[in-house]
Amino acid sequence: MTYVFRSSALLAGFMSGTALLVTPAAFAQTAAPSAPAAANADPMPDAPVVEPAFSTVATVAETPDSGTMKRADKDMATVLRKLGELGAKPIQSRSVEQARTQPTPADAVMAVLKDEGKDPAALMAAMKVSKKDMTYPTAGGTQLVRIYTPESAGSGPLPVIVYYHGGGWVIATVDTYEASAMALAKKANAIVASVEYRHAPENKFPAAHEDAFAAYKWALANAGQFGGDPARVAVAGESAGGNLAANVAIMARDGNVQKPTHMLLVYPVAGTDMNTPSYIQNQNAMPLSKGAMGWFVDKTLAKPGDAKSPMLNLTTMVDLKGLPSATVITDSIDPLMSEGKMLAEKLKAAGVPTAYRNYEGVTHEFFGMAPAVSDSEKAQDAAAQDLREAFAGKPQAK
């Protein structure tokens, strides 16, 4: 089963040296000291990190010294190489508009599939997942929520997954992450409500978080309108969307709102410490780098003090007790790997049943690449199984 997606969130590159409103160093200083390196992590360098400048004409795949292509599995490297051939530039060399419109990994995936003689549109149609656009009310007016329903689901209300896309709260849309939403609908046999939300810099933090909670409450109240079961509603998200999903569960717990049935957190933004082992090892990784995260911080936060918000420091400033069961997925070539693993460990320590899975040889944003990257299919299958079991009320091992 194969399909394609559009993912501007993969347009990360390397540190430009451009001054930031909130620098990575300032962002990092708001959090507790880094946790010790994971047992399976590569040794970390002791020397001070020097951020390399990049050429404004370099493509993502051409930026020197990332090490990504050597560490990436063959299929992952093929997609990244194709993205470079299409001319995608490091995100921190771009304006917001340029970052939102330049060639995406979706274009790269489609190009790879075409190189293999496959028709991307036909592959997506073969999934047999229908979609319908609706809206939900927010403080900023209304926002889109796209409803994905597996056509072979049968009769009766289906469980619901409220899904939040990534993109650093700045770039990407529900279209960008359509592959992930469709895969979850198909494989978990659930309706996926893929949520759009206000983006920075037009709407600074915490606008996206406010919208995310509003969308969840809307789904609880309106699930019956699109064939969903309001008693079985999970949350899911990738990257910045993973942060939104976790925060929705926390807000539901603290606000006496029905808690989600399960949390699927895929390489979530979970802390503000940019000196973790994975930030050091993957500072120049592609498609997501330390510099790209600094760019997102600059565009998202209204003031440096916002980086101290518990919403952004899930691993150090939040009580995680009483949250629903969780699946946390990370990847090895990713600055966010350490904080994702730390979040899983903190959830387990708080008594939350949590499944943690890390995938070697793939990069940030791999989850939606199943047509081209084999580990994506594996991660989707595992996530869908966890969701199905949670919807069925089966206890999850801690």
mmCIF file of C-alpha atoms in Angstrom:
data_model
loop_
_atom_site.group_PDB
_atom_site.id
_atom_site.type_symbol
_atom_site.label_atom_id
_atom_site.label_comp_id
_atom_site.label_asym_id
_atom_site.label_seq_id
_atom_site.Cartn_x
_atom_site.Cartn_y
_atom_site.Cartn_z
ATOM 1 C CA MET A 1 0.000 0.000 0.000
ATOM 2 C CA THR A 2 1.625 3.233 -1.108
ATOM 3 C CA TYR A 3 0.830 6.925 -1.306
ATOM 4 C CA VAL A 4 2.482 10.316 -1.430
ATOM 5 C CA PHE A 5 2.492 13.449 0.663
ATOM 6 C CA ARG A 6 3.581 17.076 0.754
ATOM 7 C CA SER A 7 5.864 17.947 3.654
ATOM 8 C CA SER A 8 7.443 21.385 3.804
ATOM 9 C CA ALA A 9 8.480 20.499 7.348
ATOM 10 C CA LEU A 10 11.381 18.570 5.824
ATOM 11 C CA LEU A 11 12.969 21.713 4.417
ATOM 12 C CA ALA A 12 15.446 22.157 7.219
ATOM 13 C CA GLY A 13 19.117 22.905 6.634
ATOM 14 C CA PHE A 14 22.038 24.376 8.521
ATOM 15 C CA MET A 15 22.868 27.322 10.713
ATOM 16 C CA SER A 16 23.069 30.548 8.692
ATOM 17 C CA GLY A 17 24.636 32.742 11.358
ATOM 18 C CA THR A 18 21.731 35.174 10.938
ATOM 19 C CA ALA A 19 20.773 36.906 14.198
ATOM 20 C CA LEU A 20 17.644 35.491 15.809
ATOM 21 C CA LEU A 21 15.106 37.195 18.032
ATOM 22 C CA VAL A 22 15.412 34.124 20.263
ATOM 23 C CA THR A 23 18.730 32.394 19.659
ATOM 24 C CA PRO A 24 19.204 28.638 20.040
ATOM 25 C CA ALA A 25 21.471 29.350 23.013
ATOM 26 C CA ALA A 26 18.813 31.436 24.737
ATOM 27 C CA PHE A 27 16.218 28.797 23.965
ATOM 28 C CA ALA A 28 18.429 26.112 25.471
ATOM 29 C CA GLN A 29 19.105 28.060 28.666
ATOM 30 C CA THR A 30 15.444 27.912 29.701
ATOM 31 C CA ALA A 31 15.518 24.175 30.309
ATOM 32 C CA ALA A 32 17.159 21.897 32.833
ATOM 33 C CA PRO A 33 20.592 20.427 31.975
ATOM 34 C CA SER A 34 20.636 17.757 29.318
ATOM 35 C CA ALA A 35 19.914 14.182 30.287
ATOM 36 C CA PRO A 36 22.756 11.691 29.935
ATOM 37 C CA ALA A 37 23.211 10.241 26.475
ATOM 38 C CA ALA A 38 21.165 7.170 25.662
ATOM 39 C CA ALA A 39 22.985 3.875 25.874
ATOM 40 C CA ASN A 40 22.622 3.289 22.150
ATOM 41 C CA ALA A 41 23.613 6.787 21.088
ATOM 42 C CA ASP A 42 26.858 7.521 19.297
ATOM 43 C CA PRO A 43 29.605 9.122 21.432
ATOM 44 C CA MET A 44 29.218 12.883 21.716
ATOM 45 C CA PRO A 45 32.104 15.246 20.972
ATOM 46 C CA ASP A 46 33.646 17.112 23.896
ATOM 47 C CA ALA A 47 34.855 20.094 21.861
ATOM 48 C CA PRO A 48 32.678 23.218 21.620
ATOM 49 C CA VAL A 49 30.205 23.128 18.748
ATOM 50 C CA VAL A 50 30.945 25.494 15.874
ATOM 51 C CA GLU A 51 27.977 26.167 13.627
ATOM 52 C CA PRO A 52 29.086 26.102 9.947
ATOM 53 C CA ALA A 53 27.923 28.841 7.642
ATOM 54 C CA PHE A 54 26.223 27.781 4.431
ATOM 55 C CA SER A 55 26.197 29.112 0.934
ATOM 56 C CA THR A 56 22.966 30.765 -0.105
ATOM 57 C CA VAL A 57 23.168 28.809 -3.351
ATOM 58 C CA ALA A 58 23.648 25.408 -1.714
ATOM 59 C CA THR A 59 20.765 22.977 -1.759
ATOM 60 C CA VAL A 60 19.715 20.929 1.246
ATOM 61 C CA ALA A 61 21.586 17.874 -0.029
ATOM 62 C CA GLU A 62 24.723 19.858 -0.903
ATOM 63 C CA THR A 63 25.333 21.527 2.456
ATOM 64 C CA PRO A 64 28.686 20.207 3.736
ATOM 65 C CA ASP A 65 29.516 18.142 6.797
ATOM 66 C CA SER A 66 26.015 17.034 7.747
ATOM 67 C CA GLY A 67 26.892 13.342 7.810
ATOM 68 C CA THR A 68 23.259 12.581 7.042
ATOM 69 C CA MET A 69 23.795 10.804 3.730
ATOM 70 C CA LYS A 70 26.413 8.484 5.238
ATOM 71 C CA ARG A 71 24.169 7.550 8.156
ATOM 72 C CA ALA A 72 20.881 7.327 6.283
ATOM 73 C CA ASP A 73 19.497 4.067 4.947
ATOM 74 C CA LYS A 74 19.577 3.764 1.172
ATOM 75 C CA ASP A 75 15.884 4.506 0.679
ATOM 76 C CA MET A 76 15.985 7.511 3.010
ATOM 77 C CA ALA A 77 19.067 8.868 1.247
ATOM 78 C CA THR A 78 17.342 8.501 -2.123
ATOM 79 C CA VAL A 79 14.527 10.822 -1.047
ATOM 80 C CA LEU A 80 16.920 13.383 0.421
ATOM 81 C CA ARG A 81 19.102 13.296 -2.666
ATOM 82 C CA LYS A 82 16.073 13.895 -4.866
ATOM 83 C CA LEU A 83 15.022 16.810 -2.666
ATOM 84 C CA GLY A 84 18.439 18.355 -3.257
ATOM 85 C CA GLU A 85 18.140 17.823 -6.993
ATOM 86 C CA LEU A 86 14.862 19.736 -6.943
ATOM 87 C CA GLY A 87 16.661 22.734 -5.436
ATOM 88 C CA ALA A 88 15.299 22.955 -1.892
ATOM 89 C CA LYS A 89 17.361 25.428 0.167
ATOM 90 C CA PRO A 90 18.168 25.331 3.907
ATOM 91 C CA ILE A 91 15.125 26.703 5.661
ATOM 92 C CA GLN A 92 16.970 29.340 7.654
ATOM 93 C CA SER A 93 18.167 30.916 4.424
ATOM 94 C CA ARG A 94 14.549 31.478 3.421
ATOM 95 C CA SER A 95 11.876 34.000 4.230
ATOM 96 C CA VAL A 96 8.671 32.565 5.650
ATOM 97 C CA GLU A 97 6.985 32.764 2.262
ATOM 98 C CA GLN A 98 9.932 31.121 0.528
ATOM 99 C CA ALA A 99 10.017 28.343 3.112
ATOM 100 C CA ARG A 100 6.326 27.710 2.599
ATOM 101 C CA THR A 101 6.542 27.515 -1.184
ATOM 102 C CA GLN A 102 9.910 26.029 -2.164
ATOM 103 C CA PRO A 103 10.257 22.384 -3.354
ATOM 104 C CA THR A 104 9.214 19.920 -0.681
ATOM 105 C CA PRO A 105 10.010 16.333 0.247
ATOM 106 C CA ALA A 106 6.574 15.519 -1.156
ATOM 107 C CA ASP A 107 7.894 16.595 -4.531
ATOM 108 C CA ALA A 108 10.945 14.438 -3.887
ATOM 109 C CA VAL A 109 8.847 11.394 -2.970
ATOM 110 C CA MET A 110 6.693 11.819 -6.051
ATOM 111 C CA ALA A 111 9.778 12.191 -8.216
ATOM 112 C CA VAL A 112 11.304 9.035 -6.722
ATOM 113 C CA LEU A 113 8.100 7.102 -7.340
ATOM 114 C CA LYS A 114 7.947 8.322 -10.930
ATOM 115 C CA ASP A 115 11.570 7.291 -11.398
ATOM 116 C CA GLU A 116 10.444 3.824 -10.327
ATOM 117 C CA GLY A 117 7.630 3.848 -12.885
ATOM 118 C CA LYS A 118 4.847 4.319 -10.333
ATOM 119 C CA ASP A 119 1.839 6.661 -10.524
ATOM 120 C CA PRO A 120 1.567 8.600 -7.234
ATOM 121 C CA ALA A 121 -2.084 9.573 -7.803
ATOM 122 C CA ALA A 122 -3.103 5.983 -8.468
ATOM 123 C CA LEU A 123 -1.275 4.778 -5.384
ATOM 124 C CA MET A 124 -3.102 7.282 -3.207
ATOM 125 C CA ALA A 125 -6.474 6.408 -4.722
ATOM 126 C CA ALA A 126 -5.831 2.731 -4.034
ATOM 127 C CA MET A 127 -5.855 3.449 -0.301
ATOM 128 C CA LYS A 128 -9.633 3.994 -0.501
ATOM 129 C CA VAL A 129 -9.789 6.679 2.152
ATOM 130 C CA SER A 130 -12.391 9.377 1.546
ATOM 131 C CA LYS A 131 -12.014 12.949 2.738
ATOM 132 C CA LYS A 132 -14.347 15.775 3.640
ATOM 133 C CA ASP A 133 -13.548 19.321 4.717
ATOM 134 C CA MET A 134 -15.260 20.875 7.733
ATOM 135 C CA THR A 135 -14.448 23.804 10.036
ATOM 136 C CA TYR A 136 -14.173 24.320 13.769
ATOM 137 C CA PRO A 137 -14.404 27.610 15.715
ATOM 138 C CA THR A 138 -11.353 29.189 17.328
ATOM 139 C CA ALA A 139 -10.459 32.500 18.905
ATOM 140 C CA GLY A 140 -9.128 33.520 15.499
ATOM 141 C CA GLY A 141 -12.354 32.708 13.640
ATOM 142 C CA THR A 142 -12.643 29.274 12.062
ATOM 143 C CA GLN A 143 -10.065 26.759 10.910
ATOM 144 C CA LEU A 144 -10.141 23.812 8.551
ATOM 145 C CA VAL A 145 -10.428 20.250 9.803
ATOM 146 C CA ARG A 146 -10.209 17.542 7.157
ATOM 147 C CA ILE A 147 -12.030 14.313 7.887
ATOM 148 C CA TYR A 148 -10.450 11.105 6.529
ATOM 149 C CA THR A 149 -12.628 7.987 6.606
ATOM 150 C CA PRO A 150 -11.605 4.472 5.529
ATOM 151 C CA GLU A 151 -14.128 3.401 2.887
ATOM 152 C CA SER A 152 -14.083 -0.241 3.998
ATOM 153 C CA ALA A 153 -14.756 0.548 7.647
ATOM 154 C CA GLY A 154 -18.201 -1.050 7.755
ATOM 155 C CA SER A 155 -21.198 0.123 9.763
ATOM 156 C CA GLY A 156 -21.242 1.724 13.179
ATOM 157 C CA PRO A 157 -19.385 4.721 14.572
ATOM 158 C CA LEU A 158 -15.622 4.577 14.254
ATOM 159 C CA PRO A 159 -12.999 5.734 16.734
ATOM 160 C CA VAL A 160 -11.526 9.165 16.010
ATOM 161 C CA ILE A 161 -7.924 10.383 15.838
ATOM 162 C CA VAL A 162 -7.481 14.152 16.105
ATOM 163 C CA TYR A 163 -4.244 14.703 14.194
ATOM 164 C CA TYR A 164 -1.957 17.767 14.304
ATOM 165 C CA HIS A 165 0.537 18.344 11.495
ATOM 166 C CA GLY A 166 4.126 19.476 11.933
ATOM 167 C CA GLY A 167 6.073 22.373 10.478
ATOM 168 C CA GLY A 168 7.461 24.188 13.509
ATOM 169 C CA TRP A 169 4.143 26.021 13.968
ATOM 170 C CA VAL A 170 5.216 28.117 10.944
ATOM 171 C CA ILE A 171 5.109 26.114 7.708
ATOM 172 C CA ALA A 172 3.080 23.207 6.291
ATOM 173 C CA THR A 173 -0.655 22.495 6.207
ATOM 174 C CA VAL A 174 -3.052 19.565 6.384
ATOM 175 C CA ASP A 175 -2.202 18.982 2.712
ATOM 176 C CA THR A 176 1.471 18.643 3.580
ATOM 177 C CA TYR A 177 0.848 15.780 5.978
ATOM 178 C CA GLU A 178 -1.980 14.084 4.144
ATOM 179 C CA ALA A 179 -0.049 10.816 3.770
ATOM 180 C CA SER A 180 0.257 10.386 7.530
ATOM 181 C CA ALA A 181 -3.426 11.133 8.102
ATOM 182 C CA MET A 182 -4.532 8.731 5.389
ATOM 183 C CA ALA A 183 -2.245 5.971 6.627
ATOM 184 C CA LEU A 184 -3.551 6.238 10.180
ATOM 185 C CA ALA A 185 -7.151 6.192 8.976
ATOM 186 C CA LYS A 186 -6.544 3.106 6.867
ATOM 187 C CA LYS A 187 -4.353 1.140 9.253
ATOM 188 C CA ALA A 188 -6.068 2.014 12.539
ATOM 189 C CA ASN A 189 -9.542 1.682 10.987
ATOM 190 C CA ALA A 190 -10.422 5.059 12.424
ATOM 191 C CA ILE A 191 -11.631 8.447 11.295
ATOM 192 C CA VAL A 192 -8.802 10.971 11.276
ATOM 193 C CA ALA A 193 -9.682 14.621 11.856
ATOM 194 C CA SER A 194 -6.620 16.461 10.551
ATOM 195 C CA VAL A 195 -6.525 19.900 12.120
ATOM 196 C CA GLU A 196 -5.367 23.194 10.669
ATOM 197 C CA TYR A 197 -4.387 25.872 13.165
ATOM 198 C CA ARG A 198 -3.111 29.429 13.199
ATOM 199 C CA HIS A 199 0.527 29.708 12.193
ATOM 200 C CA ALA A 200 3.363 31.917 13.332
ATOM 201 C CA PRO A 201 4.686 34.499 12.697
ATOM 202 C CA GLU A 202 1.244 35.872 11.830
ATOM 203 C CA ASN A 203 -0.108 34.370 15.064
ATOM 204 C CA LYS A 204 2.516 33.922 17.754
ATOM 205 C CA PHE A 205 2.688 31.298 20.502
ATOM 206 C CA PRO A 206 0.401 30.034 22.018
ATOM 207 C CA ALA A 207 -2.179 30.556 19.253
ATOM 208 C CA ALA A 208 -1.579 27.105 17.739
ATOM 209 C CA HIS A 209 -1.975 25.454 21.156
ATOM 210 C CA GLU A 210 -5.243 27.270 21.775
ATOM 211 C CA ASP A 211 -6.561 26.127 18.408
ATOM 212 C CA ALA A 212 -5.417 22.550 19.012
ATOM 213 C CA PHE A 213 -7.477 22.286 22.203
ATOM 214 C CA ALA A 214 -10.467 23.966 20.554
ATOM 215 C CA ALA A 215 -10.290 21.407 17.734
ATOM 216 C CA TYR A 216 -10.179 18.517 20.198
ATOM 217 C CA LYS A 217 -13.246 19.781 22.069
ATOM 218 C CA TRP A 218 -15.005 20.303 18.732
ATOM 219 C CA ALA A 219 -14.254 16.697 17.764
ATOM 220 C CA LEU A 220 -15.717 15.420 21.042
ATOM 221 C CA ALA A 221 -18.887 17.428 20.501
ATOM 222 C CA ASN A 222 -19.294 16.750 16.785
ATOM 223 C CA ALA A 223 -17.932 13.236 16.205
ATOM 224 C CA GLY A 224 -21.417 11.952 15.468
ATOM 225 C CA GLN A 225 -21.725 14.321 12.504
ATOM 226 C CA PHE A 226 -18.953 12.510 10.628
ATOM 227 C CA GLY A 227 -19.539 8.937 11.813
ATOM 228 C CA GLY A 228 -17.210 9.039 14.792
ATOM 229 C CA ASP A 229 -17.558 7.646 18.292
ATOM 230 C CA PRO A 230 -17.158 10.496 20.822
ATOM 231 C CA ALA A 231 -16.235 8.001 23.535
ATOM 232 C CA ARG A 232 -13.113 6.912 21.633
ATOM 233 C CA VAL A 233 -11.084 9.946 20.586
ATOM 234 C CA ALA A 234 -7.280 9.838 20.471
ATOM 235 C CA VAL A 235 -4.755 12.564 19.655
ATOM 236 C CA ALA A 236 -1.756 12.303 17.344
ATOM 237 C CA GLY A 237 0.840 14.612 15.890
ATOM 238 C CA GLU A 238 4.258 14.922 14.292
ATOM 239 C CA SER A 239 7.050 17.243 15.419
ATOM 240 C CA ALA A 240 5.398 20.524 16.472
ATOM 241 C CA GLY A 241 2.117 18.661 16.089
ATOM 242 C CA GLY A 242 3.332 16.053 18.559
ATOM 243 C CA ASN A 243 3.829 18.859 21.048
ATOM 244 C CA LEU A 244 0.289 20.068 20.353
ATOM 245 C CA ALA A 245 -1.148 16.580 20.841
ATOM 246 C CA ALA A 246 0.584 16.129 24.201
ATOM 247 C CA ASN A 247 -0.542 19.552 25.356
ATOM 248 C CA VAL A 248 -4.136 18.796 24.390
ATOM 249 C CA ALA A 249 -4.042 15.719 26.627
ATOM 250 C CA ILE A 250 -2.609 17.809 29.484
ATOM 251 C CA MET A 251 -5.211 20.556 29.019
ATOM 252 C CA ALA A 252 -8.009 17.986 28.946
ATOM 253 C CA ARG A 253 -6.753 16.415 32.184
ATOM 254 C CA ASP A 254 -6.351 19.752 33.925
ATOM 255 C CA GLY A 255 -9.624 21.199 32.598
ATOM 256 C CA ASN A 256 -11.838 18.249 33.500
ATOM 257 C CA VAL A 257 -12.494 17.558 29.826
ATOM 258 C CA GLN A 258 -12.729 13.981 28.552
ATOM 259 C CA LYS A 259 -9.170 12.737 28.207
ATOM 260 C CA PRO A 260 -7.972 11.283 24.903
ATOM 261 C CA THR A 261 -8.039 7.524 24.571
ATOM 262 C CA HIS A 262 -4.388 7.493 23.497
ATOM 263 C CA MET A 263 -1.531 9.805 22.483
ATOM 264 C CA LEU A 264 0.578 9.151 19.375
ATOM 265 C CA LEU A 265 3.602 11.457 19.556
ATOM 266 C CA VAL A 266 5.900 11.229 16.541
ATOM 267 C CA TYR A 267 9.329 12.917 17.013
ATOM 268 C CA PRO A 268 7.634 15.529 19.216
ATOM 269 C CA VAL A 269 9.053 18.888 20.221
ATOM 270 C CA ALA A 270 9.266 18.239 23.958
ATOM 271 C CA GLY A 271 11.884 20.617 25.388
ATOM 272 C CA THR A 272 13.852 23.807 24.878
ATOM 273 C CA ASP A 273 17.318 22.426 25.571
ATOM 274 C CA MET A 274 19.337 22.624 22.353
ATOM 275 C CA ASN A 275 22.357 20.970 23.948
ATOM 276 C CA THR A 276 20.999 17.438 24.296
ATOM 277 C CA PRO A 277 23.063 14.535 22.920
ATOM 278 C CA SER A 278 20.968 14.358 19.756
ATOM 279 C CA TYR A 279 21.159 18.124 19.175
ATOM 280 C CA ILE A 280 24.946 17.852 19.355
ATOM 281 C CA GLN A 281 25.194 14.756 17.179
ATOM 282 C CA ASN A 282 22.621 16.017 14.680
ATOM 283 C CA GLN A 283 23.295 19.753 14.795
ATOM 284 C CA ASN A 284 23.929 19.784 11.039
ATOM 285 C CA ALA A 285 21.609 16.962 10.076
ATOM 286 C CA MET A 286 19.157 17.215 7.283
ATOM 287 C CA PRO A 287 16.366 17.692 6.781
ATOM 288 C CA LEU A 288 16.053 19.081 10.334
ATOM 289 C CA SER A 289 19.013 20.843 11.937
ATOM 290 C CA LYS A 290 19.715 22.905 15.025
ATOM 291 C CA GLY A 291 19.730 26.004 12.842
ATOM 292 C CA ALA A 292 16.305 25.203 11.455
ATOM 293 C CA MET A 293 14.919 24.818 14.964
ATOM 294 C CA GLY A 294 16.366 28.234 15.810
ATOM 295 C CA TRP A 295 14.545 29.659 12.788
ATOM 296 C CA PHE A 296 11.253 28.159 13.986
ATOM 297 C CA VAL A 297 11.833 29.563 17.490
ATOM 298 C CA ASP A 298 12.476 33.022 16.075
ATOM 299 C CA LYS A 299 9.266 32.978 14.058
ATOM 300 C CA THR A 300 7.047 31.392 16.729
ATOM 301 C CA LEU A 301 7.787 33.020 20.085
ATOM 302 C CA ALA A 302 6.545 36.533 20.787
ATOM 303 C CA LYS A 303 9.279 37.145 23.373
ATOM 304 C CA PRO A 304 12.274 35.210 24.750
ATOM 305 C CA GLY A 305 10.452 34.493 28.001
ATOM 306 C CA ASP A 306 7.920 32.373 26.100
ATOM 307 C CA ALA A 307 10.590 29.676 25.882
ATOM 308 C CA LYS A 308 10.075 29.095 29.610
ATOM 309 C CA SER A 309 6.491 27.974 29.078
ATOM 310 C CA PRO A 310 5.670 24.485 30.383
ATOM 311 C CA MET A 311 3.932 23.908 27.030
ATOM 312 C CA LEU A 312 7.372 23.807 25.424
ATOM 313 C CA ASN A 313 9.140 22.028 28.286
ATOM 314 C CA LEU A 314 7.189 18.798 28.650
ATOM 315 C CA THR A 315 10.206 16.855 29.913
ATOM 316 C CA THR A 316 11.185 19.238 32.715
ATOM 317 C CA MET A 317 8.286 21.472 33.783
ATOM 318 C CA VAL A 318 5.101 19.394 33.520
ATOM 319 C CA ASP A 319 3.415 16.830 35.755
ATOM 320 C CA LEU A 320 2.699 13.927 33.420
ATOM 321 C CA LYS A 321 0.700 11.812 35.867
ATOM 322 C CA GLY A 322 -2.805 10.815 34.872
ATOM 323 C CA LEU A 323 -2.299 11.167 31.131
ATOM 324 C CA PRO A 324 -3.632 8.561 28.686
ATOM 325 C CA SER A 325 -1.479 5.778 27.282
ATOM 326 C CA ALA A 326 1.123 6.911 24.780
ATOM 327 C CA THR A 327 3.177 5.842 21.798
ATOM 328 C CA VAL A 328 6.363 7.879 21.262
ATOM 329 C CA ILE A 329 8.270 7.469 17.999
ATOM 330 C CA THR A 330 11.693 8.960 17.284
ATOM 331 C CA ASP A 331 14.428 8.558 14.676
ATOM 332 C CA SER A 332 18.201 8.498 14.945
ATOM 333 C CA ILE A 333 19.108 11.338 12.539
ATOM 334 C CA ASP A 334 17.171 14.049 14.308
ATOM 335 C CA PRO A 335 17.986 16.818 16.816
ATOM 336 C CA LEU A 336 14.726 15.972 18.612
ATOM 337 C CA MET A 337 15.559 12.312 19.275
ATOM 338 C CA SER A 338 16.865 12.830 22.844
ATOM 339 C CA GLU A 339 13.909 14.881 24.035
ATOM 340 C CA GLY A 340 11.467 12.406 22.502
ATOM 341 C CA LYS A 341 13.137 9.539 24.332
ATOM 342 C CA MET A 342 13.257 11.569 27.528
ATOM 343 C CA LEU A 343 9.537 12.296 27.221
ATOM 344 C CA ALA A 344 8.810 8.572 26.902
ATOM 345 C CA GLU A 345 10.910 7.880 29.994
ATOM 346 C CA LYS A 346 9.180 10.638 31.975
ATOM 347 C CA LEU A 347 5.761 9.307 30.955
ATOM 348 C CA LYS A 348 6.694 5.817 32.105
ATOM 349 C CA ALA A 349 8.062 7.178 35.387
ATOM 350 C CA ALA A 350 4.740 8.988 35.910
ATOM 351 C CA GLY A 351 2.874 5.711 35.556
ATOM 352 C CA VAL A 352 1.613 6.317 32.039
ATOM 353 C CA PRO A 353 1.603 3.155 29.883
ATOM 354 C CA THR A 354 4.040 4.115 27.122
ATOM 355 C CA ALA A 355 5.478 2.371 24.091
ATOM 356 C CA TYR A 356 8.722 3.913 22.812
ATOM 357 C CA ARG A 357 10.242 3.092 19.428
ATOM 358 C CA ASN A 358 13.309 4.622 17.772
ATOM 359 C CA TYR A 359 14.157 3.962 14.125
ATOM 360 C CA GLU A 360 17.777 3.967 12.989
ATOM 361 C CA GLY A 361 18.924 5.191 9.582
ATOM 362 C CA VAL A 362 16.006 7.566 9.002
ATOM 363 C CA THR A 363 15.482 11.263 9.552
ATOM 364 C CA HIS A 364 12.949 13.675 10.954
ATOM 365 C CA GLU A 365 9.709 13.493 8.942
ATOM 366 C CA PHE A 366 10.217 9.890 7.830
ATOM 367 C CA PHE A 367 6.840 8.797 9.251
ATOM 368 C CA GLY A 368 4.799 9.836 6.197
ATOM 369 C CA MET A 369 7.163 8.379 3.588
ATOM 370 C CA ALA A 370 5.857 4.808 3.387
ATOM 371 C CA PRO A 371 5.861 4.637 -0.427
ATOM 372 C CA ALA A 372 9.608 5.262 -0.479
ATOM 373 C CA VAL A 373 11.032 4.473 2.981
ATOM 374 C CA SER A 374 10.514 1.035 4.499
ATOM 375 C CA ASP A 375 10.878 2.141 8.137
ATOM 376 C CA SER A 376 7.941 4.484 7.614
ATOM 377 C CA GLU A 377 5.669 1.532 6.888
ATOM 378 C CA LYS A 378 6.954 -0.236 9.999
ATOM 379 C CA ALA A 379 6.400 2.812 12.199
ATOM 380 C CA GLN A 380 2.904 3.355 10.851
ATOM 381 C CA ASP A 381 1.980 -0.286 11.423
ATOM 382 C CA ALA A 382 3.223 -0.194 15.014
ATOM 383 C CA ALA A 383 1.455 3.099 15.755
ATOM 384 C CA ALA A 384 -1.790 1.830 14.234
ATOM 385 C CA GLN A 385 -1.654 -1.343 16.302
ATOM 386 C CA ASP A 386 -1.205 0.676 19.500
ATOM 387 C CA LEU A 387 -4.160 2.858 18.544
ATOM 388 C CA ARG A 388 -6.392 -0.116 17.734
ATOM 389 C CA GLU A 389 -5.577 -1.720 21.069
ATOM 390 C CA ALA A 390 -6.264 1.504 22.944
ATOM 391 C CA PHE A 391 -9.597 1.920 21.177
ATOM 392 C CA ALA A 392 -10.459 -1.680 22.076
ATOM 393 C CA GLY A 393 -9.692 -0.986 25.724
ATOM 394 C CA LYS A 394 -6.769 -3.395 25.864
ATOM 395 C CA PRO A 395 -4.202 -2.533 28.549
ATOM 396 C CA GLN A 396 -0.878 -1.331 27.226
ATOM 397 C CA ALA A 397 2.309 -2.619 28.810
ATOM 398 C CA LYS A 398 4.264 0.012 30.741
#
